[in-house]
Coordinates of C-alpha atoms in Angstrom, one line a residue:
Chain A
X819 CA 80.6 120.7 67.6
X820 CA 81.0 117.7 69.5
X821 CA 79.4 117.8 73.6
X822 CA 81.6 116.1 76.5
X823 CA 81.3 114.1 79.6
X824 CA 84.3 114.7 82.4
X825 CA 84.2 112.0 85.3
X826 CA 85.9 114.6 88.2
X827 CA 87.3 113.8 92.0
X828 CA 89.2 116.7 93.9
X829 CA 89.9 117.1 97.2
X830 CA 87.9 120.6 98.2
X831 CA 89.8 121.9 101.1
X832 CA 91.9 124.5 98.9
X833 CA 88.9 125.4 96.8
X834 CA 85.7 128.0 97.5
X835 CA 83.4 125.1 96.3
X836 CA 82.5 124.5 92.3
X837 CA 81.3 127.8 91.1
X838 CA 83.6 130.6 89.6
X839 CA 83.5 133.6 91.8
X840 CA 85.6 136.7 91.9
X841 CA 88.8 137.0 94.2
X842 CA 89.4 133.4 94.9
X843 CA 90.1 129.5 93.2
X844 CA 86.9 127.9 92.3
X845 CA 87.4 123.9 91.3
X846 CA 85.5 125.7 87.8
X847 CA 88.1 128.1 87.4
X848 CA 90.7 125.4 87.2
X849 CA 89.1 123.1 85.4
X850 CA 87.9 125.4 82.6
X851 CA 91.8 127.2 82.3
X852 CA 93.1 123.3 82.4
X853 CA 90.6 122.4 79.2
X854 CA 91.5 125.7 77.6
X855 CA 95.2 124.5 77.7
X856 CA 94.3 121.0 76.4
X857 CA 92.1 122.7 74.0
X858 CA 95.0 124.9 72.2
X859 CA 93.6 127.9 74.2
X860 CA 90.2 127.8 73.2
X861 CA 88.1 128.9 76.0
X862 CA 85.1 127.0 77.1
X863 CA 82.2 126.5 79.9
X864 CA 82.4 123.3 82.1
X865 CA 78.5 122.9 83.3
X866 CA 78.9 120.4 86.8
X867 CA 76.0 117.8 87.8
X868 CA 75.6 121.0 90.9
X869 CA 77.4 123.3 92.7
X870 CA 79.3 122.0 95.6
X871 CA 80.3 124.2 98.4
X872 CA 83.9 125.0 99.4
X873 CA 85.4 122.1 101.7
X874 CA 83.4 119.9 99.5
X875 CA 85.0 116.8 98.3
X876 CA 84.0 115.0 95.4
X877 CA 84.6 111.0 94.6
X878 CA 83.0 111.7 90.9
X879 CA 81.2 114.4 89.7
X880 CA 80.0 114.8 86.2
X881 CA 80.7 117.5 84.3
X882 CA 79.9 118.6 80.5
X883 CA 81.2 120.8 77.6
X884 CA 81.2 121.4 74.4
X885 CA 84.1 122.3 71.9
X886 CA 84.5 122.4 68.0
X887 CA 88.4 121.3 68.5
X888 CA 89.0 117.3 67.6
X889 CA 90.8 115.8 70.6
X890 CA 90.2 111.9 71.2
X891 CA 88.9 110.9 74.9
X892 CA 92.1 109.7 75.8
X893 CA 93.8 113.0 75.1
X894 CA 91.6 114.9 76.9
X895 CA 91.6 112.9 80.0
X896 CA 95.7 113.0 80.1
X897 CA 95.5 116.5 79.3
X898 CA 93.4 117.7 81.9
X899 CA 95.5 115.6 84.5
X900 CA 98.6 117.0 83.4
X901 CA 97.4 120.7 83.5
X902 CA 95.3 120.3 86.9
X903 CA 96.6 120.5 90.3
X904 CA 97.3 117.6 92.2
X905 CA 93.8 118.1 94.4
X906 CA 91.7 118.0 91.4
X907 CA 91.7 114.6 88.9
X908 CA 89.8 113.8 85.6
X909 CA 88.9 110.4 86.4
X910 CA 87.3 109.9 82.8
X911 CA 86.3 112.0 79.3
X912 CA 84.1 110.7 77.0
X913 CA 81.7 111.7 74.0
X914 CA 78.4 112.6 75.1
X915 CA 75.4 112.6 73.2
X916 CA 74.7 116.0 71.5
X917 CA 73.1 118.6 74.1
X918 CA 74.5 116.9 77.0
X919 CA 74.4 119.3 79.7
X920 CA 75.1 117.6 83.0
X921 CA 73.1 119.6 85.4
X922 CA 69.8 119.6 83.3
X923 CA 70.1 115.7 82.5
X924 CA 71.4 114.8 85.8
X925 CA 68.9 113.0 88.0
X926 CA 70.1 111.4 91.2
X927 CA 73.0 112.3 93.1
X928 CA 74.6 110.1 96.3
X929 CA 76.3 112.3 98.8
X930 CA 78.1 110.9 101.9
X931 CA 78.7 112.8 105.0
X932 CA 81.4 111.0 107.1
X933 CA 81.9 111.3 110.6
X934 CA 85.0 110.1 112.5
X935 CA 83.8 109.1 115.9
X936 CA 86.6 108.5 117.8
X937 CA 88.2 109.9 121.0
X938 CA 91.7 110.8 119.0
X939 CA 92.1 112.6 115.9
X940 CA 93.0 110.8 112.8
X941 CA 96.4 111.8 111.0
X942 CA 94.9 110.7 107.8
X943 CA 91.7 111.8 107.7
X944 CA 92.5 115.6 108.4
X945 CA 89.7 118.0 106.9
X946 CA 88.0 114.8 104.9
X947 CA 85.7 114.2 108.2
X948 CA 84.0 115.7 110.7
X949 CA 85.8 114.4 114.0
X950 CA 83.2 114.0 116.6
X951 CA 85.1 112.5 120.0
X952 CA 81.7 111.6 122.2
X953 CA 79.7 108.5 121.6
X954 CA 77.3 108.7 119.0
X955 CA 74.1 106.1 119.5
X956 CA 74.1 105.1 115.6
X957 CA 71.0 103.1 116.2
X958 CA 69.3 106.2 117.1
X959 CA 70.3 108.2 114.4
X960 CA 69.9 105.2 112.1
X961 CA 66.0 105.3 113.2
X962 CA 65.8 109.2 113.3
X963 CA 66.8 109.2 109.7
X964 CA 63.8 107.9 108.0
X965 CA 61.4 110.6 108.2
X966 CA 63.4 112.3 105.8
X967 CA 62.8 109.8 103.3
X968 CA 60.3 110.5 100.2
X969 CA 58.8 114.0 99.0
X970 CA 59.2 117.0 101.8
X971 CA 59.2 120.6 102.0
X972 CA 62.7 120.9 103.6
X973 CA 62.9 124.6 104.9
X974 CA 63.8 123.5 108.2
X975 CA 67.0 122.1 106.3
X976 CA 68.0 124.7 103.7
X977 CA 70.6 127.5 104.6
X978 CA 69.3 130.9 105.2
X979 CA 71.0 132.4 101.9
X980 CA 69.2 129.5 100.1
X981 CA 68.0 131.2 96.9
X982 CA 65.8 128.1 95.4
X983 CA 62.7 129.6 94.2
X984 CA 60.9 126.3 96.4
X985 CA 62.2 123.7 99.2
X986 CA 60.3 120.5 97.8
X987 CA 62.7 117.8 97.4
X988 CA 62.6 113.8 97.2
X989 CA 65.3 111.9 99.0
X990 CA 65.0 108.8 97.3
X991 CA 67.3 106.9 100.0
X992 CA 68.6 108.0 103.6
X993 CA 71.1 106.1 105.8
X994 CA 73.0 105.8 108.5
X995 CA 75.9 103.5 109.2
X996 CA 78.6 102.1 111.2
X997 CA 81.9 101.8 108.8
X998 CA 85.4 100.3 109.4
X999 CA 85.0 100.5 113.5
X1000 CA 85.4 104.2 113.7
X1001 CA 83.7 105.9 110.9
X1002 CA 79.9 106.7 111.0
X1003 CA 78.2 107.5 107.2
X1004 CA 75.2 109.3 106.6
X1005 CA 73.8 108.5 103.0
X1006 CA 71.5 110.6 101.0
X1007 CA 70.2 109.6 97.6
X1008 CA 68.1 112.5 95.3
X1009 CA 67.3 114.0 92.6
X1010 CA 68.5 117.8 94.4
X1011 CA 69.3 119.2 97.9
X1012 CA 68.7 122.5 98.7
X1013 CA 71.7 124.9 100.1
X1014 CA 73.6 123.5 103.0
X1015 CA 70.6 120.8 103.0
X1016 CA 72.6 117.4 103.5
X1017 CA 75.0 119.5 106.2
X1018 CA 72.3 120.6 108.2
X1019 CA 70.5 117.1 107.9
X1020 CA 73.8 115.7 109.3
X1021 CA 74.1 118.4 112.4
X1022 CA 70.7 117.7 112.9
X1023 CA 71.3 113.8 113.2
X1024 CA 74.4 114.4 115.0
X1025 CA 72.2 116.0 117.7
X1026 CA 69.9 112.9 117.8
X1027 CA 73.7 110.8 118.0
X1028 CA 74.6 113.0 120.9
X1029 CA 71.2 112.3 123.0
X1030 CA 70.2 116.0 122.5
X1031 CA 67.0 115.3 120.6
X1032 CA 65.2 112.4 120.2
X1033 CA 64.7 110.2 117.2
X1034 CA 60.8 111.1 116.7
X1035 CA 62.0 114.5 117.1
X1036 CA 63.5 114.4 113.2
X1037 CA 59.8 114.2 112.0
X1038 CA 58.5 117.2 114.0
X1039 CA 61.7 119.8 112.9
X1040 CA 60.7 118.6 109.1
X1041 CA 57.0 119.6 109.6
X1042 CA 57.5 122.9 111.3
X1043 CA 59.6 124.3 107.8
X1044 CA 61.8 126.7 110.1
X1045 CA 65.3 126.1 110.2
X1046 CA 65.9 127.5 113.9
X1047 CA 64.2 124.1 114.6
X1048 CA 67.0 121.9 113.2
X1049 CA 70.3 121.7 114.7
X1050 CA 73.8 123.5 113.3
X1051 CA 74.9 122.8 109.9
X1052 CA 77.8 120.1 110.3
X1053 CA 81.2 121.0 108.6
X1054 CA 81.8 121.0 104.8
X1055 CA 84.6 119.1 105.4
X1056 CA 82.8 115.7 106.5
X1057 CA 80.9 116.1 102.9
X1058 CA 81.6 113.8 99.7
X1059 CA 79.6 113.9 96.5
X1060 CA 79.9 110.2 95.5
X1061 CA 77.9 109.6 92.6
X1062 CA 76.2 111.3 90.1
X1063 CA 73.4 109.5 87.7
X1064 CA 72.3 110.9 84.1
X1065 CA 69.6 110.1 82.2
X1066 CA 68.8 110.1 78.3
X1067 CA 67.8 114.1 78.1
X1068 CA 67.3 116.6 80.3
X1069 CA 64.7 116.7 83.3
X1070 CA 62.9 120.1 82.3
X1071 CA 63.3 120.2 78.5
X1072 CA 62.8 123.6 77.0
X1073 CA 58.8 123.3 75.2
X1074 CA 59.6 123.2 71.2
X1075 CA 59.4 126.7 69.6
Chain B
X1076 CA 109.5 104.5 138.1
X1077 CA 106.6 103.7 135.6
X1078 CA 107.4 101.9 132.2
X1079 CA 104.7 103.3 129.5
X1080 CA 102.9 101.8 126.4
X1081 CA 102.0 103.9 123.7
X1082 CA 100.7 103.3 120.5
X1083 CA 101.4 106.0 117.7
X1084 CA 100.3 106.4 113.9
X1085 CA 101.6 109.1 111.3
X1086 CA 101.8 110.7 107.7
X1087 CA 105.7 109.7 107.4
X1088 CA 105.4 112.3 104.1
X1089 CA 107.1 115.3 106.3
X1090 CA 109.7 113.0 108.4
X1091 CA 112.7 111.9 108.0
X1092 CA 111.9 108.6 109.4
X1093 CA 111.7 107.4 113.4
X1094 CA 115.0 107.8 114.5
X1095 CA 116.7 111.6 115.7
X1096 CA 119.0 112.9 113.1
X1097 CA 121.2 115.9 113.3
X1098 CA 119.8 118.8 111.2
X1099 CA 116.2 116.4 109.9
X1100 CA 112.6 116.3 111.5
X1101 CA 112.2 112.8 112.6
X1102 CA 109.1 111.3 114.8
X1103 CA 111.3 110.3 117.4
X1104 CA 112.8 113.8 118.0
X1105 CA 108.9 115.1 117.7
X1106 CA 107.3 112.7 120.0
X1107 CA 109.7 113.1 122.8
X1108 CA 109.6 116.7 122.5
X1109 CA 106.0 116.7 122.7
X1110 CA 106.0 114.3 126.1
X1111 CA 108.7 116.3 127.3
X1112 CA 106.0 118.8 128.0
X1113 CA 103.5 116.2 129.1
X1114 CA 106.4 115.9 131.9
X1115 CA 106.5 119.5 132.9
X1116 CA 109.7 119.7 131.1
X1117 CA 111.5 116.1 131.9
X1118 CA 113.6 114.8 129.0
X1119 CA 112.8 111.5 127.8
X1120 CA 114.2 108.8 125.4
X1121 CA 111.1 107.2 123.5
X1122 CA 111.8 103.7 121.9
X1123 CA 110.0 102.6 118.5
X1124 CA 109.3 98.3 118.2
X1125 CA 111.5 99.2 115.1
X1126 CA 113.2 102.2 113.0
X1127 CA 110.9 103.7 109.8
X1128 CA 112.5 105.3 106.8
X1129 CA 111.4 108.8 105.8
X1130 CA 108.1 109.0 104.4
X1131 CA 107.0 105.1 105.7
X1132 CA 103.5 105.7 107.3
X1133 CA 102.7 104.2 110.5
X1134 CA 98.9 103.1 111.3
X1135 CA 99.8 101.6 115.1
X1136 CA 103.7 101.7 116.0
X1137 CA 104.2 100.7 119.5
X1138 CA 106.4 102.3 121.7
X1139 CA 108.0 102.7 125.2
X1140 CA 109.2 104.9 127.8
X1141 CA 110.0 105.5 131.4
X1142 CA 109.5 108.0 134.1
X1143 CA 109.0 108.7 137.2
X1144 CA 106.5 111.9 136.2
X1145 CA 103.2 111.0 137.4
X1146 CA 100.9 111.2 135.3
X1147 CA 97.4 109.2 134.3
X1148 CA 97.0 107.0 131.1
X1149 CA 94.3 109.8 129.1
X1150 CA 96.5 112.7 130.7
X1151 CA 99.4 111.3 128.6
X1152 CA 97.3 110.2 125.3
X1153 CA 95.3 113.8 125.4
X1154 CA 98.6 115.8 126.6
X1155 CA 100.6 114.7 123.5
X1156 CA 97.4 115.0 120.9
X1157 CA 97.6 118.2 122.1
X1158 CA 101.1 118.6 121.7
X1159 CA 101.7 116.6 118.5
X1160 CA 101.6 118.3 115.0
X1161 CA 98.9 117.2 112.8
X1162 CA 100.4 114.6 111.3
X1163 CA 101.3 112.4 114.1
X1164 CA 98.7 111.0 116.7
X1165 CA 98.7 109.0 120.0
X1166 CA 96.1 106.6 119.3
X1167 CA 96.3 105.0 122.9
X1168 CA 98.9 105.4 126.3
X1169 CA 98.4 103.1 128.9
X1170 CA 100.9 101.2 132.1
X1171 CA 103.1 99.0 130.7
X1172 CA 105.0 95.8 132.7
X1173 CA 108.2 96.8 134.4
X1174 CA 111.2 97.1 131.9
X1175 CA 108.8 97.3 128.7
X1176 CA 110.6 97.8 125.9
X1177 CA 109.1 98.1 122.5
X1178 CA 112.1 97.2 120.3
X1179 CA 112.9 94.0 122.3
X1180 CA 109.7 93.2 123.3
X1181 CA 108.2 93.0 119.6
X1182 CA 107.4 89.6 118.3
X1183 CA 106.0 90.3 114.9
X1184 CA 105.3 93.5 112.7
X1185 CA 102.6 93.4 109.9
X1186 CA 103.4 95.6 107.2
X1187 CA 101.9 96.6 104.0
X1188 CA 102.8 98.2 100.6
X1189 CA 99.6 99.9 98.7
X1190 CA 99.6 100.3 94.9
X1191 CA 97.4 102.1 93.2
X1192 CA 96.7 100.2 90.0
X1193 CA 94.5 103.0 87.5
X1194 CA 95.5 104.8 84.6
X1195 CA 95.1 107.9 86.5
X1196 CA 95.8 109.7 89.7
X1197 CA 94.3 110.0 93.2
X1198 CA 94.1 113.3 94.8
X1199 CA 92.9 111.5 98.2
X1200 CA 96.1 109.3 97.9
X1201 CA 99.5 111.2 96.7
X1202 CA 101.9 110.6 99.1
X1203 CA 100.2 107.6 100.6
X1204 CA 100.1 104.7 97.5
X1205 CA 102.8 103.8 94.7
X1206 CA 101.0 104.7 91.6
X1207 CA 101.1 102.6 88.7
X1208 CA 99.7 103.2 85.3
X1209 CA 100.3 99.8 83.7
X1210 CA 97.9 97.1 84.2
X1211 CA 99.6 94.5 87.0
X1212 CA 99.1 90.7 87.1
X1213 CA 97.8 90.5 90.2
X1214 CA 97.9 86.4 90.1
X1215 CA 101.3 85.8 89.0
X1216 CA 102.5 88.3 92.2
X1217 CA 100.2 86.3 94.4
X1218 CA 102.1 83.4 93.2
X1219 CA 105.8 85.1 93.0
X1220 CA 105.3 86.1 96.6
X1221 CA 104.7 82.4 98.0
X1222 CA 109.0 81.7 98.0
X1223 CA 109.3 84.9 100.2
X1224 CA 107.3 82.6 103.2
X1225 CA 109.9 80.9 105.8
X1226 CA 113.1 81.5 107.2
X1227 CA 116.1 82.8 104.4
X1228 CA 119.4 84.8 103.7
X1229 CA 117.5 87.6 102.2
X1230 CA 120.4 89.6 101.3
X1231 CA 119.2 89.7 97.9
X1232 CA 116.5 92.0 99.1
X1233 CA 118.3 94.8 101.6
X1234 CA 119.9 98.3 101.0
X1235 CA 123.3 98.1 100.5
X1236 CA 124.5 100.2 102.9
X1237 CA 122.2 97.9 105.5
X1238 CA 124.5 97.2 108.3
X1239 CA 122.7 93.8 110.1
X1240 CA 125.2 91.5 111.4
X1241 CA 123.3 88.9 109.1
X1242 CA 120.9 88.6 106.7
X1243 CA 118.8 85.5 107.9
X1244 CA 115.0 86.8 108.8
X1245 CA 111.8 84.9 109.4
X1246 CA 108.9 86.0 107.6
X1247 CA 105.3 84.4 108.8
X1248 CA 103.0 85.3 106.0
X1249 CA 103.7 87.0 102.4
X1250 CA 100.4 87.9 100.2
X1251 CA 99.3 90.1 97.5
X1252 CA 95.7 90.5 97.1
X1253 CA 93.5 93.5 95.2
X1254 CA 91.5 95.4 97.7
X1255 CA 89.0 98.0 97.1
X1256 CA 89.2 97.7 93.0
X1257 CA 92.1 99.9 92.2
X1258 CA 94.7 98.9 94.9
X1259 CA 96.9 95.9 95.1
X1260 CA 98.0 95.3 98.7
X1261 CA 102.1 93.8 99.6
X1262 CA 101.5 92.4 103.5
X1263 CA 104.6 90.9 105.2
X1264 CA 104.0 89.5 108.8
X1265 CA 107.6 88.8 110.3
X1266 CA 109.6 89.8 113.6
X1267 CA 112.1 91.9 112.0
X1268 CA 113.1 93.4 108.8
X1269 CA 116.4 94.2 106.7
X1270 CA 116.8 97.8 105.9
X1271 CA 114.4 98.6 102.6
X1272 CA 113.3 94.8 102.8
X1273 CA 109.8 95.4 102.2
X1274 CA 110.6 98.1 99.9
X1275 CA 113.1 95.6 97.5
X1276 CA 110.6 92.5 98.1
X1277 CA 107.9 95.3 96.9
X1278 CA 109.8 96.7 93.7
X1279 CA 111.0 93.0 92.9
X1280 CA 106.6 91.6 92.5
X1281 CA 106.0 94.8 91.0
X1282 CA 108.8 93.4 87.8
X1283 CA 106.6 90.1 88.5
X1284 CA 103.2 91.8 87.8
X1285 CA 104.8 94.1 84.6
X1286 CA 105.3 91.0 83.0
X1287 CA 109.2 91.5 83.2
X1288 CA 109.9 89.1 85.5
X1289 CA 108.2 85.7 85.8
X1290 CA 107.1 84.2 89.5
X1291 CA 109.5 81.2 89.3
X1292 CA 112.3 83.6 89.4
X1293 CA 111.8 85.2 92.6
X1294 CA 112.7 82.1 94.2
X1295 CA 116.2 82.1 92.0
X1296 CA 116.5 85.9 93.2
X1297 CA 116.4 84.6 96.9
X1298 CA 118.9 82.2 96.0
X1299 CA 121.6 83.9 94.5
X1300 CA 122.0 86.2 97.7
X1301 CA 122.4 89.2 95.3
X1302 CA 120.9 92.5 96.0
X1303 CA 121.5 93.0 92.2
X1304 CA 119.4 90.5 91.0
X1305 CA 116.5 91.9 92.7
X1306 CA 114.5 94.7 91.6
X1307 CA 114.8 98.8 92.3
X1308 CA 113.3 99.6 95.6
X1309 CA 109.9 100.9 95.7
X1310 CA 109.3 104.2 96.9
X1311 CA 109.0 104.8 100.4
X1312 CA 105.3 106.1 99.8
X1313 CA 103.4 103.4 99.8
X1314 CA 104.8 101.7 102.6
X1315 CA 102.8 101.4 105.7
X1316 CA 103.2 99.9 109.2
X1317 CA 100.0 98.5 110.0
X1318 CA 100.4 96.1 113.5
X1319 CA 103.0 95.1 116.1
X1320 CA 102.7 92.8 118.3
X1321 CA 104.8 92.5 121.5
X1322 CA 105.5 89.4 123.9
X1323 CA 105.9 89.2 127.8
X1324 CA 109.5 89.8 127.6
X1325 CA 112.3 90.5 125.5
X1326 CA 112.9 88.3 122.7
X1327 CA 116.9 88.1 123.5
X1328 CA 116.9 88.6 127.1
X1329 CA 120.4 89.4 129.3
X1330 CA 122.2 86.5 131.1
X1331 CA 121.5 87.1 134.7
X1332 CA 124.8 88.7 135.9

């Protein structure tokens, strides 16, 4: 049997987010039918880095699989591209080393929410940002930002459906920034993010941008661990998952029999 | 009466270019519908610094009109946001000098033809780029493009049914440079344009970068005066008008009478 890496970018607007659910198109679905074809009908499990939610766009996520039928990397990544919708690309396929399972070996992700802060609407940039048409003070958010920084418990920050079993998480690397005149990017490096976490850390920084609260304020809604505290979670469709980094085995291994 | 200034961008993919057509979707037909009801219902003829073909993106056409309707600067640019279907905006409306008049007024147009140069697709970018598997030479266009520069006969590079009185055009600045890792970038500053000039000027490099063509023979292209020594006309796609500048005046004024 030979394990697979899948490099992956798809635009998420058609799509209820990553994970195959009943009664509607899951970016899984697809991709999994789409390798079954390539794959002379042979079905198979794509494992993703994480779930992403629906409106979610991704620049590259890493995906894995593993399948018994020879195909060459090449043939798999023009195989996939000519089964898969025009929303969803296979940037790259590769072999992976044996047991590669992208979620358990995956170790930091960089997602990017991107604000269009502007006083017109963009033609181009159409449910790929959240378009925000009051000043934002960037320098504000830019401060307010930094408490979230290191290891926290991030109730305040975790949907209210959030089924992780704990909300410790380490943001290795959070920013805000001025891009191309009009855009504003808020950057969040980490191993994991809780449900909804980096789109209600965005609202919430958006309410710091608007004057609402102030920056110091961040520091005091991460301590209290409630999420009325925080401010609304910002639209899925200002949220890009832009890089995805494994390492050499997987972060929990299973303890030998 | 009050002249107007108004600065537009759109996704051309929908359009059959700027100007009204019998029985097409254009922009021009679309925008003055929209400020029609700006006006409380007063037709009005809008005039573009320069006809687009169908699918040709604009990022900031400039535009005119006149009316006697009064009505403030943000009234106009909100009223035809609101008006406008997604894939047009009005980026900015503002008074104009008396007689303003985008097409005669315009001194220079900047426009620019993307590539995408990767062995694979973009689902961010259909409609918007020329894809192009092969690998390009991104030098020897750079170089090829340098004879394009100055004042010529281009008829070697417009449509054949283009019906200019001459082919004799100035163009300021030709360059090809790589932008962003996977694009190559056409930009041609100049005050006017033959039908499908960029587009032929575009196709031509594009033989220059494949390797079929070398960069010495563009200049022998220009030359011959030949629209069929040229190459085949790159697709409207990846064509983009990105800046226009206008003078204090018309370029051709009337004799006083």
């Amino acid at each position: 049997v030979q394990d697979w890496r899948i490099t992956l970018a798809w635009d998420g607007r058609r799509f209820c987010g990553w994970q195959r659910q009943p009664n509607v198109v899951t970016i899984q679905q697809v991709v999994e039918e789409s390798l079954a074809a390539v794959l002379g009908g042979a079905s198979v499990t794509v494992t993703a880095s994480g779930r992403t939610d629906a409106g979610v766009h991704a620049l590259a996520q890493v995906a894995s699989f593993q399948t018994d039928v020879p195909r060459s990397p090449v043939a798999i990544r023009n195989g996939l591209n000519f089964h898969l919708p025009p929303e969803i690309v296979c940037l790259d396929a590769s072999h992976a080393p044996p047991d590669f399972n992208a979620r358990a070996w995956s170790r930091s992700k960089l997602y990017r929410y991107r604000i269009l802060a502007h006083p017109v609407r963009c033609p181009f940039r159409d449910g790929k940002v959240w378009h925000i048409k009051k000043k934002l003070d960037v320098r504000a958010m830019a401060e307010a930002v930094k408490p979230l920084e290191g290891a926290h418990d991030f109730s305040s920050f975790r949907a209210s459906g959030c089924t992780a079993a704990h909300a410790r998480r380490f943001i290795v690397s959070a920013t805000v920034t001025s891009v191309d005149s009009d855009e504003i990017h808020m950057e969040f490096v980490g191993n994991g993010f809780l449900r909804h976490q980096v789109r209600v850390m965005a609202g919430t920084l958006v309410q710091v941008g608007l004057g609402r609260f102030t920056p110091a304020r961040i520091a005091t809604i991460l301590a209290a661990r409630d999420r009325c505290e925080a401010g609304r979670t910002a639209p899925a469709a200002g949220l890009w998952l832009v890089r995805v980094e494994t390492g050499d085995g997987p972060i929990n291994p299973r303890p030998p029999q």
